[in-house]
Amino acid sequence: MQNALRVLEGRWKLVILFQLFGGQVRRFSDLERAIPGISQKMLIQQLRQLESDGVVGRIVHHQVPPKVEYHLTEWGQSLCPALDALLIWAEGAPAELRSRLIQEGPDGDAQKPETSVT
Amino acid sequence: MQNALRVLEGRWKLVILFQLFGGQVRRFSDLERAIPGISQKMLIQQLRQLESDGVVGRIVHHQVPPKVEYHLTEWGQSLCPALDALLIWAEGAPAELRSRLIQEGPDGDAQKPETSVT
DNA sequence: CGGAATCCAAATTGATACTG
DNA sequence: CAGTATCAATTTGGATTCCG
């Protein structure tokens, strides 16, 4: 079980999966454009991992300008309900969050203990 | 939206959340024991992040042997449907995965191109 | 018990440049 | 277009020691 969750680990995995949500087929450059901030390296790396984990499928069209399309595999599709639920959850995010996380990368070993006491 | 997803990023975040699933209240040591492989440092770190992101709540009981309990906040609770869906998804994981991921940590810039061609 | 602090190694990510 | 290659910068993770 932990193993399955590890498939989703990674800075861009979920974001990518959302792009492929519902059976969408997208080209490499489409994804690149659709995901601001991601680098080619990260995009291809995460895609490769998702691919080798069996969540994403890749199809190469040998044309003059190369064309490669990505999509969710069958198992990947079975993730949709979860992605959907996550989407709903994300919408209910506290307004603070929407802006805070942008600047400060996760963590930093910051601390501010006692939150509530009895 | 990307922001909300980042809240769940982290090697142990989801695992911890699953422990708090459904309104469970657990002590620090409970979590430590329930999550094999995690270190105190990681546990406290991830908990603090989840806390500052408003997903997890923390209550300190000033007793002789200290006692601290963690639980999902209201927003955290709203994540349950998603966790549930993930649980279901994870169960349908290909048998291969169940064992593969254990050894090889994610990535490593590994590559094996052409998966399927037209 | 429930951390905090430190040190340090390893993994992940990012920016940039280059290629078939 | 769809990557690959490299290198540097962050992050992450683990082990250990100490504290109220």
mmCIF file of C-alpha atoms (C1' of nucleotides) in Angstrom:
data_model
loop_
_atom_site.group_PDB
_atom_site.id
_atom_site.type_symbol
_atom_site.label_atom_id
_atom_site.label_comp_id
_atom_site.label_asym_id
_atom_site.label_seq_id
_atom_site.Cartn_x
_atom_site.Cartn_y
_atom_site.Cartn_z
ATOM 1 C CA MET A 1 0.000 0.000 0.000
ATOM 2 C CA GLN A 2 2.735 2.430 0.972
ATOM 3 C CA ASN A 3 4.238 1.369 -2.315
ATOM 4 C CA ALA A 4 1.305 2.532 -4.332
ATOM 5 C CA LEU A 5 1.394 5.886 -2.615
ATOM 6 C CA ARG A 6 5.037 6.287 -3.520
ATOM 7 C CA VAL A 7 4.029 6.252 -7.138
ATOM 8 C CA LEU A 8 2.393 9.611 -6.570
ATOM 9 C CA GLU A 9 5.364 11.103 -4.794
ATOM 10 C CA GLY A 10 7.230 13.805 -6.558
ATOM 11 C CA ARG A 11 6.945 17.494 -7.011
ATOM 12 C CA TRP A 12 4.956 17.270 -10.261
ATOM 13 C CA LYS A 13 3.357 13.858 -10.364
ATOM 14 C CA LEU A 14 -0.122 14.864 -9.303
ATOM 15 C CA VAL A 15 -0.049 17.991 -11.397
ATOM 16 C CA ILE A 16 0.788 15.921 -14.433
ATOM 17 C CA LEU A 17 -1.856 13.362 -13.665
ATOM 18 C CA PHE A 18 -4.430 16.102 -13.438
ATOM 19 C CA GLN A 19 -3.492 17.105 -16.947
ATOM 20 C CA LEU A 20 -4.181 13.599 -18.128
ATOM 21 C CA PHE A 21 -7.353 13.398 -16.116
ATOM 22 C CA GLY A 22 -10.333 11.717 -17.659
ATOM 23 C CA GLY A 23 -8.550 10.117 -20.559
ATOM 24 C CA GLN A 24 -6.992 13.203 -22.060
ATOM 25 C CA VAL A 25 -4.117 12.644 -24.426
ATOM 26 C CA ARG A 26 -1.436 15.274 -24.403
ATOM 27 C CA ARG A 27 1.829 15.913 -26.129
ATOM 28 C CA PHE A 28 5.041 16.621 -24.344
ATOM 29 C CA SER A 29 4.982 20.274 -25.284
ATOM 30 C CA ASP A 30 1.352 20.552 -24.277
ATOM 31 C CA LEU A 31 2.199 19.401 -20.811
ATOM 32 C CA GLU A 32 5.164 21.679 -20.681
ATOM 33 C CA ARG A 33 3.017 24.657 -21.491
ATOM 34 C CA ALA A 34 0.197 23.578 -19.247
ATOM 35 C CA ILE A 35 2.431 23.264 -16.236
ATOM 36 C CA PRO A 36 4.098 26.596 -15.504
ATOM 37 C CA GLY A 37 7.364 26.325 -13.683
ATOM 38 C CA ILE A 38 8.267 22.818 -14.676
ATOM 39 C CA SER A 39 11.465 22.202 -16.608
ATOM 40 C CA GLN A 40 11.839 19.777 -19.469
ATOM 41 C CA LYS A 41 14.017 17.652 -17.310
ATOM 42 C CA MET A 42 11.500 17.400 -14.521
ATOM 43 C CA LEU A 43 8.661 16.813 -16.923
ATOM 44 C CA ILE A 44 10.337 13.969 -18.718
ATOM 45 C CA GLN A 45 11.647 12.510 -15.508
ATOM 46 C CA GLN A 46 8.323 12.434 -13.755
ATOM 47 C CA LEU A 47 6.643 11.140 -16.872
ATOM 48 C CA ARG A 48 9.170 8.339 -17.123
ATOM 49 C CA GLN A 49 8.612 7.375 -13.546
ATOM 50 C CA LEU A 50 4.877 7.408 -13.915
ATOM 51 C CA GLU A 51 5.311 5.370 -17.040
ATOM 52 C CA SER A 52 7.496 2.748 -15.461
ATOM 53 C CA ASP A 53 5.068 2.585 -12.574
ATOM 54 C CA GLY A 54 2.323 1.771 -14.999
ATOM 55 C CA VAL A 55 0.202 4.829 -14.433
ATOM 56 C CA VAL A 56 0.959 6.662 -17.637
ATOM 57 C CA GLY A 57 1.257 5.393 -21.191
ATOM 58 C CA ARG A 58 3.440 6.858 -23.916
ATOM 59 C CA ILE A 59 2.982 6.681 -27.649
ATOM 60 C CA VAL A 60 5.552 7.796 -30.179
ATOM 61 C CA HIS A 61 4.524 8.925 -33.627
ATOM 62 C CA HIS A 62 7.495 8.803 -35.938
ATOM 63 C CA GLN A 63 6.810 11.924 -37.914
ATOM 64 C CA VAL A 64 9.041 14.652 -39.177
ATOM 65 C CA PRO A 65 8.487 16.933 -36.250
ATOM 66 C CA PRO A 66 8.494 14.236 -33.578
ATOM 67 C CA LYS A 67 5.251 13.706 -31.764
ATOM 68 C CA VAL A 68 4.825 11.877 -28.504
ATOM 69 C CA GLU A 69 1.608 11.561 -26.635
ATOM 70 C CA TYR A 70 0.942 10.675 -23.051
ATOM 71 C CA HIS A 71 -2.170 9.290 -21.447
ATOM 72 C CA LEU A 72 -3.359 7.433 -18.393
ATOM 73 C CA THR A 73 -3.163 3.678 -18.487
ATOM 74 C CA GLU A 74 -6.059 1.640 -17.251
ATOM 75 C CA TRP A 75 -4.694 1.647 -13.757
ATOM 76 C CA GLY A 76 -4.036 5.325 -14.138
ATOM 77 C CA GLN A 77 -7.671 5.875 -15.011
ATOM 78 C CA SER A 78 -8.672 4.154 -11.824
ATOM 79 C CA LEU A 79 -7.000 7.025 -10.061
ATOM 80 C CA CYS A 80 -9.506 9.505 -11.383
ATOM 81 C CA PRO A 81 -12.001 9.184 -8.552
ATOM 82 C CA ALA A 82 -9.196 10.004 -6.162
ATOM 83 C CA LEU A 83 -8.010 12.901 -8.278
ATOM 84 C CA ASP A 84 -11.542 14.122 -8.369
ATOM 85 C CA ALA A 85 -11.835 13.989 -4.611
ATOM 86 C CA LEU A 86 -8.554 15.812 -4.278
ATOM 87 C CA LEU A 87 -9.824 18.482 -6.598
ATOM 88 C CA ILE A 88 -12.844 19.047 -4.435
ATOM 89 C CA TRP A 89 -10.713 19.114 -1.342
ATOM 90 C CA ALA A 90 -8.282 21.591 -2.829
ATOM 91 C CA GLU A 91 -11.088 23.974 -3.589
ATOM 92 C CA GLY A 92 -11.951 24.136 0.057
ATOM 93 C CA ALA A 93 -8.433 25.214 0.933
ATOM 94 C CA PRO A 94 -8.090 28.066 3.393
ATOM 95 C CA ALA A 95 -7.496 31.333 1.592
ATOM 96 C CA GLU A 96 -4.193 31.750 3.427
ATOM 97 C CA LEU A 97 -2.700 28.717 1.764
ATOM 98 C CA ARG A 98 -3.417 29.861 -1.744
ATOM 99 C CA SER A 99 -0.718 32.443 -1.336
ATOM 100 C CA ARG A 100 1.592 31.266 1.419
ATOM 101 C CA LEU A 101 3.051 28.124 -0.097
ATOM 102 C CA ILE A 102 4.095 29.899 -3.234
ATOM 103 C CA GLN A 103 7.063 31.674 -1.779
ATOM 104 C CA GLU A 104 8.303 29.458 1.004
ATOM 105 C CA GLY A 105 9.234 26.036 -0.186
ATOM 106 C CA PRO A 106 7.971 23.308 2.121
ATOM 107 C CA ASP A 107 9.496 23.215 5.569
ATOM 108 C CA GLY A 108 12.765 24.642 6.585
ATOM 109 C CA ASP A 109 12.600 23.093 10.032
ATOM 110 C CA ALA A 110 10.572 26.086 11.113
ATOM 111 C CA GLN A 111 8.944 25.817 14.477
ATOM 112 C CA LYS A 112 6.257 27.422 16.531
ATOM 113 C CA PRO A 113 5.248 24.828 19.143
ATOM 114 C CA GLU A 114 2.296 25.044 21.474
ATOM 115 C CA THR A 115 -0.706 25.366 19.261
ATOM 116 C CA SER A 116 -3.367 24.580 21.760
ATOM 117 C CA VAL A 117 -3.106 23.343 25.296
ATOM 118 C CA THR A 118 -5.338 21.714 27.850
ATOM 119 C CA MET B 1 -4.726 24.582 -6.443
ATOM 120 C CA GLN B 2 -1.141 23.514 -6.983
ATOM 121 C CA ASN B 3 -0.665 24.998 -3.561
ATOM 122 C CA ALA B 4 -3.127 22.670 -1.930
ATOM 123 C CA LEU B 5 -1.460 19.702 -3.522
ATOM 124 C CA ARG B 6 1.879 20.746 -2.115
ATOM 125 C CA VAL B 7 0.451 20.294 1.326
ATOM 126 C CA LEU B 8 0.379 16.581 0.658
ATOM 127 C CA GLU B 9 3.902 16.458 -0.676
ATOM 128 C CA GLY B 10 6.411 14.662 1.412
ATOM 129 C CA ARG B 11 7.565 11.145 1.942
ATOM 130 C CA TRP B 12 5.274 10.524 4.922
ATOM 131 C CA LYS B 13 2.446 13.008 4.691
ATOM 132 C CA LEU B 14 -0.151 10.697 3.243
ATOM 133 C CA VAL B 15 0.896 7.844 5.451
ATOM 134 C CA ILE B 16 0.429 10.014 8.505
ATOM 135 C CA LEU B 17 -2.882 11.299 7.249
ATOM 136 C CA PHE B 18 -4.078 7.758 6.839
ATOM 137 C CA GLN B 19 -3.273 7.161 10.472
ATOM 138 C CA LEU B 20 -5.482 10.059 11.441
ATOM 139 C CA PHE B 21 -8.164 9.005 9.020
ATOM 140 C CA GLY B 22 -11.738 9.287 10.099
ATOM 141 C CA GLY B 23 -11.132 11.413 13.138
ATOM 142 C CA GLN B 24 -8.686 9.213 14.936
ATOM 143 C CA VAL B 25 -6.614 10.832 17.635
ATOM 144 C CA ARG B 26 -3.107 9.523 18.062
ATOM 145 C CA ARG B 27 -0.144 10.237 20.221
ATOM 146 C CA PHE B 28 3.282 10.946 18.902
ATOM 147 C CA SER B 29 4.589 7.569 19.971
ATOM 148 C CA ASP B 30 1.551 5.837 18.509
ATOM 149 C CA LEU B 31 2.308 7.307 15.136
ATOM 150 C CA GLU B 32 5.936 6.442 15.486
ATOM 151 C CA ARG B 33 5.084 2.829 16.104
ATOM 152 C CA ALA B 34 2.374 2.695 13.489
ATOM 153 C CA ILE B 35 4.658 3.940 10.755
ATOM 154 C CA PRO B 36 7.599 1.582 10.378
ATOM 155 C CA GLY B 37 10.695 3.171 8.973
ATOM 156 C CA ILE B 38 9.980 6.728 9.972
ATOM 157 C CA SER B 39 12.366 8.562 12.272
ATOM 158 C CA GLN B 40 11.365 10.927 15.038
ATOM 159 C CA LYS B 41 12.780 13.766 13.081
ATOM 160 C CA MET B 42 10.753 13.026 9.998
ATOM 161 C CA LEU B 43 7.621 12.362 11.990
ATOM 162 C CA ILE B 44 7.775 15.625 13.855
ATOM 163 C CA GLN B 45 8.794 17.503 10.752
ATOM 164 C CA GLN B 46 5.960 16.259 8.636
ATOM 165 C CA LEU B 47 3.507 16.721 11.472
ATOM 166 C CA ARG B 48 4.618 20.301 11.927
ATOM 167 C CA GLN B 49 4.207 21.002 8.269
ATOM 168 C CA LEU B 50 0.773 19.463 8.188
ATOM 169 C CA GLU B 51 -0.060 21.453 11.260
ATOM 170 C CA SER B 52 1.066 24.762 9.865
ATOM 171 C CA ASP B 53 -0.813 23.972 6.705
ATOM 172 C CA GLY B 54 -3.935 23.536 8.738
ATOM 173 C CA VAL B 55 -4.552 19.904 8.004
ATOM 174 C CA VAL B 56 -3.565 18.475 11.333
ATOM 175 C CA GLY B 57 -4.260 19.696 14.839
ATOM 176 C CA ARG B 58 -2.089 19.205 17.891
ATOM 177 C CA ILE B 59 -3.068 19.116 21.522
ATOM 178 C CA VAL B 60 -0.638 19.119 24.402
ATOM 179 C CA HIS B 61 -1.571 17.577 27.710
ATOM 180 C CA HIS B 62 0.733 18.881 30.404
ATOM 181 C CA GLN B 63 1.066 15.729 32.397
ATOM 182 C CA VAL B 64 4.013 14.169 34.079
ATOM 183 C CA PRO B 65 4.865 11.920 31.206
ATOM 184 C CA PRO B 66 4.112 14.409 28.455
ATOM 185 C CA LYS B 67 1.276 13.564 26.167
ATOM 186 C CA VAL B 68 0.601 15.105 22.806
ATOM 187 C CA GLU B 69 -2.182 14.114 20.515
ATOM 188 C CA TYR B 70 -2.662 14.726 16.839
ATOM 189 C CA HIS B 71 -5.824 14.738 14.820
ATOM 190 C CA LEU B 72 -7.254 16.011 11.566
ATOM 191 C CA THR B 73 -8.609 19.527 11.542
ATOM 192 C CA GLU B 74 -11.886 20.230 9.870
ATOM 193 C CA TRP B 75 -10.191 20.859 6.584
ATOM 194 C CA GLY B 76 -8.154 17.749 7.184
ATOM 195 C CA GLN B 77 -11.342 15.765 7.606
ATOM 196 C CA SER B 78 -12.536 16.976 4.258
ATOM 197 C CA LEU B 79 -9.606 15.091 2.821
ATOM 198 C CA CYS B 80 -11.043 11.758 3.883
ATOM 199 C CA PRO B 81 -13.042 11.098 0.730
ATOM 200 C CA ALA B 82 -9.861 11.550 -1.245
ATOM 201 C CA LEU B 83 -7.896 9.331 1.106
ATOM 202 C CA ASP B 84 -10.602 6.782 0.770
ATOM 203 C CA ALA B 85 -10.438 6.886 -3.004
ATOM 204 C CA LEU B 86 -6.675 6.557 -2.854
ATOM 205 C CA LEU B 87 -7.049 3.544 -0.650
ATOM 206 C CA ILE B 88 -9.257 1.870 -3.178
ATOM 207 C CA TRP B 89 -6.899 2.774 -5.976
ATOM 208 C CA ALA B 90 -3.910 1.432 -4.118
ATOM 209 C CA GLU B 91 -5.583 -1.906 -3.686
ATOM 210 C CA GLY B 92 -5.823 -2.304 -7.413
ATOM 211 C CA ALA B 93 -2.093 -1.831 -7.782
ATOM 212 C CA PRO B 94 -0.312 -4.233 -10.128
ATOM 213 C CA ALA B 95 1.292 -7.062 -8.208
ATOM 214 C CA GLU B 96 4.691 -6.043 -9.553
ATOM 215 C CA LEU B 97 4.605 -2.716 -7.782
ATOM 216 C CA ARG B 98 3.944 -4.193 -4.386
ATOM 217 C CA SER B 99 7.501 -5.414 -4.367
ATOM 218 C CA ARG B 100 9.467 -3.319 -6.836
ATOM 219 C CA LEU B 101 9.322 0.081 -5.242
ATOM 220 C CA ILE B 102 10.610 -1.178 -1.952
ATOM 221 C CA GLN B 103 14.195 -1.484 -3.050
ATOM 222 C CA GLU B 104 14.723 1.218 -5.648
ATOM 223 C CA GLY B 105 14.014 4.662 -4.343
ATOM 224 C CA PRO B 106 12.117 6.768 -6.848
ATOM 225 C CA ASP B 107 13.981 7.944 -9.895
ATOM 226 C CA GLY B 108 17.683 8.088 -10.412
ATOM 227 C CA ASP B 109 17.429 9.598 -13.894
ATOM 228 C CA ALA B 110 16.915 6.088 -15.187
ATOM 229 C CA GLN B 111 15.749 5.781 -18.751
ATOM 230 C CA LYS B 112 14.384 3.190 -21.105
ATOM 231 C CA PRO B 113 12.694 5.078 -23.962
ATOM 232 C CA GLU B 114 10.465 3.635 -26.647
ATOM 233 C CA THR B 115 7.662 1.941 -24.849
ATOM 234 C CA SER B 116 5.214 1.654 -27.656
ATOM 235 C CA VAL B 117 5.392 2.959 -31.172
ATOM 236 C CA THR B 118 3.010 3.581 -34.004
ATOM 237 C "C1'" DC C 1 7.209 10.936 26.551
ATOM 238 C "C1'" DG C 2 7.852 14.212 23.017
ATOM 239 C "C1'" DG C 3 10.493 16.599 21.182
ATOM 240 C "C1'" DA C 4 14.926 19.984 19.759
ATOM 241 C "C1'" DA C 5 19.608 20.485 17.860
ATOM 242 C "C1'" DT C 6 23.382 19.074 15.150
ATOM 243 C "C1'" DC C 7 25.985 16.913 11.667
ATOM 244 C "C1'" DC C 8 26.166 14.754 7.460
ATOM 245 C "C1'" DA C 9 25.040 11.757 3.417
ATOM 246 C "C1'" DA C 10 21.980 11.023 -0.253
ATOM 247 C "C1'" DA C 11 18.232 12.059 -3.132
ATOM 248 C "C1'" DT C 12 15.545 15.512 -5.640
ATOM 249 C "C1'" DT C 13 15.115 19.539 -8.204
ATOM 250 C "C1'" DG C 14 16.442 23.215 -11.112
ATOM 251 C "C1'" DA C 15 18.913 26.032 -14.787
ATOM 252 C "C1'" DT C 16 21.238 25.752 -18.880
ATOM 253 C "C1'" DA C 17 23.046 24.094 -23.031
ATOM 254 C "C1'" DC C 18 23.024 20.711 -26.644
ATOM 255 C "C1'" DT C 19 20.967 17.092 -30.080
ATOM 256 C "C1'" DG C 20 18.409 13.793 -33.489
ATOM 257 C "C1'" DC D 1 9.484 18.604 -31.044
ATOM 258 C "C1'" DA D 2 11.098 15.796 -27.617
ATOM 259 C "C1'" DG D 3 14.250 14.867 -25.349
ATOM 260 C "C1'" DT D 4 19.585 14.171 -23.182
ATOM 261 C "C1'" DA D 5 23.615 15.774 -20.518
ATOM 262 C "C1'" DT D 6 25.769 18.320 -16.841
ATOM 263 C "C1'" DC D 7 26.366 20.707 -12.869
ATOM 264 C "C1'" DA D 8 24.931 23.344 -8.911
ATOM 265 C "C1'" DA D 9 21.630 24.228 -5.417
ATOM 266 C "C1'" DT D 10 17.921 22.572 -2.501
ATOM 267 C "C1'" DT D 11 15.724 19.262 0.084
ATOM 268 C "C1'" DT D 12 15.339 15.276 2.358
ATOM 269 C "C1'" DG D 13 16.506 11.668 5.379
ATOM 270 C "C1'" DG D 14 18.987 9.289 9.106
ATOM 271 C "C1'" DA D 15 21.756 8.866 13.260
ATOM 272 C "C1'" DT D 16 22.894 10.645 17.459
ATOM 273 C "C1'" DT D 17 22.807 13.410 21.552
ATOM 274 C "C1'" DC D 18 20.405 16.278 24.752
ATOM 275 C "C1'" DC D 19 16.352 18.368 27.318
ATOM 276 C "C1'" DG D 20 11.922 19.620 30.097
#
